[in-house]
């Protein structure tokens, strides 16, 4: 999780747009999350991750990716 956040921050510093958020394409998100395109499609179909379709291209806001990761975070069980 921290590694993904670090990568997103690096992207954010290098490619900030005037609207204040960064948009990644499908290949970038697959690489970032270490999933295949079919898995990412499943996440879209199940409304696990928000996306924008514009002119045949699918884009993802970095803030939406972080939100989806945090929403689905499962803390480790502790043996107390």
CSV table of N, CA, C and O in Angstrom, one decimal:
chain,number,residue,atom,x,y,z
A,1,UNK,N,0.8,-1.2,0.0
A,1,UNK,CA,0.0,0.0,0.0
A,1,UNK,C,0.9,1.3,0.0
A,1,UNK,O,0.6,2.2,-0.8
A,2,UNK,N,1.9,1.3,0.8
A,2,UNK,CA,2.8,2.5,0.9
A,2,UNK,C,3.5,2.7,-0.4
A,2,UNK,O,3.7,3.8,-0.8
A,3,UNK,N,3.9,1.5,-1.0
A,3,UNK,CA,4.6,1.6,-2.3
A,3,UNK,C,3.8,2.3,-3.4
A,3,UNK,O,4.2,3.1,-4.1
A,4,UNK,N,2.5,1.9,-3.4
A,4,UNK,CA,1.6,2.5,-4.4
A,4,UNK,C,1.4,3.9,-4.1
A,4,UNK,O,1.4,4.8,-5.0
A,5,UNK,N,1.2,4.3,-2.9
A,5,UNK,CA,1.0,5.7,-2.5
A,5,UNK,C,2.3,6.5,-2.9
A,5,UNK,O,2.2,7.6,-3.4
A,6,UNK,N,3.5,6.0,-2.7
A,6,UNK,CA,4.7,6.6,-3.0
A,6,UNK,C,4.8,6.8,-4.6
A,6,UNK,O,5.1,7.9,-5.0
A,7,UNK,N,4.4,5.8,-5.3
A,7,UNK,CA,4.4,5.9,-6.8
A,7,UNK,C,3.4,7.0,-7.2
A,7,UNK,O,3.7,7.8,-8.1
A,8,UNK,N,2.2,7.0,-6.6
A,8,UNK,CA,1.2,8.0,-7.0
A,8,UNK,C,1.7,9.4,-6.7
A,8,UNK,O,1.5,10.3,-7.4
A,9,UNK,N,2.4,9.6,-5.5
A,9,UNK,CA,3.0,10.9,-5.2
A,9,UNK,C,4.0,11.4,-6.2
A,9,UNK,O,4.1,12.5,-6.6
A,10,UNK,N,4.8,10.4,-6.7
A,10,UNK,CA,5.9,10.7,-7.7
A,10,UNK,C,5.2,11.2,-9.0
A,10,UNK,O,5.6,12.2,-9.6
A,11,UNK,N,4.2,10.4,-9.4
A,11,UNK,CA,3.4,10.8,-10.6
A,11,UNK,C,2.8,12.2,-10.4
A,11,UNK,O,2.9,13.0,-11.3
A,12,UNK,N,2.3,12.4,-9.2
A,12,UNK,CA,1.6,13.7,-8.9
A,12,UNK,C,2.6,14.8,-9.0
A,12,UNK,O,2.2,15.9,-9.6
A,13,UNK,N,3.8,14.7,-8.5
A,13,UNK,CA,4.8,15.7,-8.6
A,13,UNK,C,5.2,16.0,-10.0
A,13,UNK,O,5.5,17.1,-10.4
A,14,UNK,N,5.3,15.0,-10.8
A,14,UNK,CA,5.9,15.1,-12.2
A,14,UNK,C,4.8,15.5,-13.2
A,14,UNK,O,5.2,16.2,-14.2
A,15,UNK,N,3.6,15.2,-13.0
A,15,UNK,CA,2.6,15.4,-14.1
A,15,UNK,C,1.3,16.1,-13.6
A,15,UNK,O,0.2,15.8,-14.1
A,16,UNK,N,1.4,17.0,-12.6
A,16,UNK,CA,0.2,17.6,-12.1
A,16,UNK,C,-0.5,18.4,-13.2
A,16,UNK,O,0.2,19.1,-14.0
A,17,UNK,N,-1.8,18.3,-13.3
A,17,UNK,CA,-2.5,19.1,-14.3
A,17,UNK,C,-3.2,20.3,-13.6
A,17,UNK,O,-3.3,20.3,-12.4
A,18,UNK,N,-3.7,21.2,-14.4
A,18,UNK,CA,-4.3,22.4,-13.8
A,18,UNK,C,-5.5,22.1,-12.9
A,18,UNK,O,-5.9,23.0,-12.1
A,19,UNK,N,-6.2,21.0,-13.1
A,19,UNK,CA,-7.4,20.7,-12.3
A,19,UNK,C,-7.0,20.1,-10.9
A,19,UNK,O,-7.9,19.9,-10.1
A,20,UNK,N,-5.8,19.8,-10.7
A,20,UNK,CA,-5.3,19.3,-9.4
A,20,UNK,C,-5.3,17.8,-9.2
A,20,UNK,O,-4.9,17.3,-8.2
A,21,UNK,N,-5.7,17.0,-10.2
A,21,UNK,CA,-5.6,15.6,-10.1
A,21,UNK,C,-4.9,15.0,-11.3
A,21,UNK,O,-4.8,15.7,-12.3
A,22,UNK,N,-4.4,13.8,-11.1
A,22,UNK,CA,-3.7,13.1,-12.2
A,22,UNK,C,-4.6,12.0,-12.7
A,22,UNK,O,-5.2,11.3,-12.0
A,23,UNK,N,-4.6,11.8,-14.0
A,23,UNK,CA,-5.4,10.8,-14.7
A,23,UNK,C,-4.4,9.8,-15.3
A,23,UNK,O,-3.5,10.2,-16.0
A,24,UNK,N,-4.7,8.5,-15.0
A,24,UNK,CA,-3.8,7.4,-15.5
A,24,UNK,C,-4.6,6.6,-16.5
A,24,UNK,O,-5.9,6.5,-16.4
A,25,UNK,N,-4.0,6.1,-17.5
A,25,UNK,CA,-4.7,5.2,-18.4
A,25,UNK,C,-4.6,3.7,-17.9
A,25,UNK,O,-4.1,3.4,-16.9
A,26,UNK,N,-5.3,2.9,-18.7
A,26,UNK,CA,-5.4,1.5,-18.2
A,26,UNK,C,-4.1,0.8,-18.0
A,26,UNK,O,-3.9,0.1,-17.0
A,27,UNK,N,-3.2,1.0,-18.9
A,27,UNK,CA,-1.9,0.3,-18.7
A,27,UNK,C,-1.1,0.8,-17.5
A,27,UNK,O,-0.5,0.0,-16.8
A,28,UNK,N,-1.2,2.1,-17.2
A,28,UNK,CA,-0.5,2.6,-16.0
A,28,UNK,C,-1.2,2.1,-14.8
A,28,UNK,O,-0.5,1.8,-13.8
A,29,UNK,N,-2.5,2.0,-14.7
A,29,UNK,CA,-3.2,1.5,-13.5
A,29,UNK,C,-2.9,0.0,-13.3
A,29,UNK,O,-2.6,-0.5,-12.2
A,30,UNK,N,-2.9,-0.8,-14.4
A,30,UNK,CA,-2.5,-2.2,-14.3
A,30,UNK,C,-1.1,-2.4,-13.8
A,30,UNK,O,-0.9,-3.2,-12.9
A,31,UNK,N,-0.2,-1.6,-14.2
A,31,UNK,CA,1.2,-1.7,-13.7
A,31,UNK,C,1.3,-1.3,-12.3
A,31,UNK,O,1.9,-1.9,-11.4
A,32,UNK,N,0.6,-0.2,-11.9
A,32,UNK,CA,0.6,0.3,-10.5
A,32,UNK,C,0.0,-0.7,-9.6
A,32,UNK,O,0.5,-1.0,-8.5
A,33,UNK,N,-1.2,-1.3,-9.9
A,33,UNK,CA,-1.8,-2.3,-9.1
A,33,UNK,C,-1.4,-3.7,-9.2
A,33,UNK,O,-1.8,-4.6,-8.5
A,34,UNK,N,-0.5,-3.9,-10.2
A,34,UNK,CA,0.0,-5.3,-10.5
A,34,UNK,C,-1.2,-6.2,-10.8
A,34,UNK,O,-1.2,-7.3,-10.3
A,35,UNK,N,-2.1,-5.8,-11.7
A,35,UNK,CA,-3.2,-6.6,-12.2
A,35,UNK,C,-3.2,-6.6,-13.7
A,35,UNK,O,-2.7,-5.7,-14.3
A,36,UNK,N,-3.9,-7.6,-14.3
A,36,UNK,CA,-4.1,-7.6,-15.7
A,36,UNK,C,-5.3,-6.7,-16.1
A,36,UNK,O,-6.1,-6.3,-15.3
A,37,UNK,N,-5.4,-6.5,-17.4
A,37,UNK,CA,-6.5,-5.7,-17.9
A,37,UNK,C,-7.8,-6.3,-17.6
A,37,UNK,O,-8.8,-5.5,-17.3
A,38,UNK,N,-7.9,-7.6,-17.7
A,38,UNK,CA,-9.2,-8.2,-17.4
A,38,UNK,C,-9.6,-8.0,-15.9
A,38,UNK,O,-10.8,-7.8,-15.6
A,39,UNK,N,-8.7,-8.1,-15.0
A,39,UNK,CA,-9.0,-7.8,-13.6
A,39,UNK,C,-9.4,-6.4,-13.4
A,39,UNK,O,-10.4,-6.1,-12.7
A,40,UNK,N,-8.8,-5.5,-14.1
A,40,UNK,CA,-9.2,-4.1,-14.0
A,40,UNK,C,-10.6,-3.9,-14.5
A,40,UNK,O,-11.4,-3.1,-14.0
A,41,UNK,N,-10.9,-4.5,-15.6
A,41,UNK,CA,-12.2,-4.5,-16.2
A,41,UNK,C,-13.2,-5.0,-15.2
A,41,UNK,O,-14.3,-4.4,-15.0
A,42,UNK,N,-12.9,-6.1,-14.5
A,42,UNK,CA,-13.8,-6.6,-13.5
A,42,UNK,C,-14.0,-5.6,-12.4
A,42,UNK,O,-15.2,-5.5,-11.9
A,43,UNK,N,-13.0,-4.9,-11.9
A,43,UNK,CA,-13.1,-3.9,-10.9
A,43,UNK,C,-14.1,-2.8,-11.4
A,43,UNK,O,-14.9,-2.3,-10.6
A,44,UNK,N,-14.0,-2.4,-12.7
A,44,UNK,CA,-14.9,-1.4,-13.2
A,44,UNK,C,-16.3,-2.0,-13.2
A,44,UNK,O,-17.3,-1.3,-12.8
A,45,UNK,N,-16.5,-3.2,-13.7
A,45,UNK,CA,-17.8,-3.8,-13.8
A,45,UNK,C,-18.5,-3.9,-12.5
A,45,UNK,O,-19.7,-3.8,-12.4
A,46,UNK,N,-17.7,-4.2,-11.4
A,46,UNK,CA,-18.3,-4.4,-10.1
A,46,UNK,C,-18.3,-3.0,-9.3
A,46,UNK,O,-18.6,-3.0,-8.1
A,47,UNK,N,-18.0,-1.9,-10.0
A,47,UNK,CA,-18.0,-0.6,-9.4
A,47,UNK,C,-17.0,-0.5,-8.2
A,47,UNK,O,-17.3,0.2,-7.2
A,48,UNK,N,-15.9,-1.2,-8.3
A,48,UNK,CA,-14.9,-1.2,-7.2
A,48,UNK,C,-14.0,0.0,-7.4
A,48,UNK,O,-13.4,0.5,-6.4
A,49,UNK,N,-13.9,0.5,-8.7
A,49,UNK,CA,-13.0,1.6,-9.0
A,49,UNK,C,-13.7,2.5,-9.9
A,49,UNK,O,-14.3,2.1,-10.9
A,50,UNK,N,-13.6,3.8,-9.7
A,50,UNK,CA,-14.2,4.8,-10.6
A,50,UNK,C,-13.4,5.0,-11.8
A,50,UNK,O,-12.1,4.8,-11.7
A,51,UNK,N,-14.0,5.4,-12.9
A,51,UNK,CA,-13.3,5.6,-14.1
A,51,UNK,C,-14.0,6.6,-15.0
A,51,UNK,O,-15.2,6.9,-14.7
A,52,UNK,N,-13.3,7.1,-16.0
A,52,UNK,CA,-13.9,8.0,-17.0
A,52,UNK,C,-13.6,7.4,-18.3
A,52,UNK,O,-12.5,7.0,-18.6
A,53,UNK,N,-14.7,7.4,-19.2
A,53,UNK,CA,-14.5,7.0,-20.5
A,53,UNK,C,-14.6,8.2,-21.4
A,53,UNK,O,-15.7,8.8,-21.4
A,54,UNK,N,-13.6,8.5,-22.2
A,54,UNK,CA,-13.6,9.7,-23.0
A,54,UNK,C,-13.0,9.4,-24.3
A,54,UNK,O,-11.8,9.0,-24.4
A,55,UNK,N,-13.8,9.4,-25.4
A,55,UNK,CA,-13.3,9.1,-26.7
A,55,UNK,C,-12.7,7.8,-26.9
A,55,UNK,O,-11.6,7.7,-27.5
A,56,UNK,N,-13.2,6.8,-26.3
A,56,UNK,CA,-12.7,5.4,-26.4
A,56,UNK,C,-11.5,5.1,-25.5
A,56,UNK,O,-11.0,4.0,-25.5
A,57,UNK,N,-11.1,6.1,-24.7
A,57,UNK,CA,-10.0,5.9,-23.8
A,57,UNK,C,-10.6,5.9,-22.3
A,57,UNK,O,-11.4,6.7,-22.0
A,58,UNK,N,-10.1,4.9,-21.5
A,58,UNK,CA,-10.5,4.9,-20.1
A,58,UNK,C,-9.4,5.5,-19.3
A,58,UNK,O,-8.3,5.1,-19.4
A,59,UNK,N,-9.8,6.4,-18.4
A,59,UNK,CA,-8.9,7.1,-17.5
A,59,UNK,C,-9.4,6.9,-16.1
A,59,UNK,O,-10.5,6.7,-15.8
A,60,UNK,N,-8.4,7.0,-15.2
A,60,UNK,CA,-8.6,6.8,-13.7
A,60,UNK,C,-8.0,7.9,-13.0
A,60,UNK,O,-6.8,8.2,-13.2
A,61,UNK,N,-8.7,8.5,-12.0
A,61,UNK,CA,-8.1,9.6,-11.2
A,61,UNK,C,-7.3,8.9,-10.1
A,61,UNK,O,-7.7,7.9,-9.5
A,62,UNK,N,-6.1,9.4,-9.8
A,62,UNK,CA,-5.2,8.8,-8.8
A,62,UNK,C,-5.9,8.8,-7.5
A,62,UNK,O,-5.8,7.9,-6.7
A,63,UNK,N,-6.6,9.9,-7.2
A,63,UNK,CA,-7.3,10.0,-5.9
A,63,UNK,C,-8.4,8.9,-5.8
A,63,UNK,O,-8.6,8.4,-4.7
A,64,UNK,N,-9.1,8.5,-6.9
A,64,UNK,CA,-10.0,7.4,-6.8
A,64,UNK,C,-9.4,6.1,-6.6
A,64,UNK,O,-10.0,5.2,-5.9
A,65,UNK,N,-8.2,5.9,-7.1
A,65,UNK,CA,-7.5,4.7,-6.9
A,65,UNK,C,-7.1,4.5,-5.4
A,65,UNK,O,-7.3,3.5,-4.8
A,66,UNK,N,-6.6,5.6,-4.9
A,66,UNK,CA,-6.2,5.6,-3.4
A,66,UNK,C,-7.4,5.3,-2.6
A,66,UNK,O,-7.4,4.5,-1.6
A,67,UNK,N,-8.5,6.0,-2.9
A,67,UNK,CA,-9.8,5.8,-2.2
A,67,UNK,C,-10.3,4.4,-2.2
A,67,UNK,O,-10.7,3.8,-1.2
A,68,UNK,N,-10.2,3.7,-3.4
A,68,UNK,CA,-10.6,2.3,-3.5
A,68,UNK,C,-9.7,1.4,-2.7
A,68,UNK,O,-10.2,0.5,-2.1
A,69,UNK,N,-8.4,1.7,-2.7
A,69,UNK,CA,-7.5,0.9,-1.9
A,69,UNK,C,-7.8,1.0,-0.4
A,69,UNK,O,-7.8,0.0,0.3
A,70,UNK,N,-8.0,2.2,0.0
A,70,UNK,CA,-8.3,2.4,1.4
A,70,UNK,C,-9.6,1.8,1.8
A,70,UNK,O,-9.7,1.3,2.9
A,71,UNK,N,-10.6,1.9,1.0
A,71,UNK,CA,-11.9,1.4,1.3
A,71,UNK,C,-11.9,-0.1,1.4
A,71,UNK,O,-12.6,-0.7,2.2
A,72,UNK,N,-11.0,-0.8,0.7
A,72,UNK,CA,-11.0,-2.2,0.7
A,72,UNK,C,-9.8,-2.8,1.5
A,72,UNK,O,-9.5,-4.0,1.5
A,73,UNK,N,-9.2,-1.9,2.3
A,73,UNK,CA,-8.1,-2.3,3.2
A,73,UNK,C,-8.6,-3.3,4.3
A,73,UNK,O,-9.6,-3.0,4.9
A,74,UNK,N,-7.9,-4.4,4.4
A,74,UNK,CA,-8.2,-5.3,5.5
A,74,UNK,C,-7.0,-5.4,6.4
A,74,UNK,O,-5.9,-5.9,6.0
A,75,UNK,N,-7.1,-4.9,7.6
A,75,UNK,CA,-6.0,-4.9,8.6
A,75,UNK,C,-5.7,-6.4,9.0
A,75,UNK,O,-6.6,-7.3,9.0
A,76,UNK,N,-4.4,-6.6,9.3
A,76,UNK,CA,-4.0,-7.9,9.7
A,76,UNK,C,-4.6,-8.3,11.1
A,76,UNK,O,-4.8,-7.4,11.9
A,77,UNK,N,-5.0,-9.5,11.3
A,77,UNK,CA,-5.5,-10.0,12.6
A,77,UNK,C,-4.3,-10.1,13.5
A,77,UNK,O,-3.2,-10.6,13.2
A,78,UNK,N,-4.5,-9.7,14.8
A,78,UNK,CA,-3.4,-9.8,15.7
A,78,UNK,C,-3.8,-11.0,16.7
A,78,UNK,O,-5.0,-11.1,17.1
A,79,UNK,N,-2.8,-11.7,17.1
A,79,UNK,CA,-3.0,-12.8,18.0
A,79,UNK,C,-2.7,-12.3,19.4
A,79,UNK,O,-1.6,-12.2,19.9
A,80,UNK,N,-3.8,-11.9,20.1
A,80,UNK,CA,-3.6,-11.3,21.5
A,80,UNK,C,-4.1,-12.3,22.5
A,80,UNK,O,-5.1,-13.0,22.3
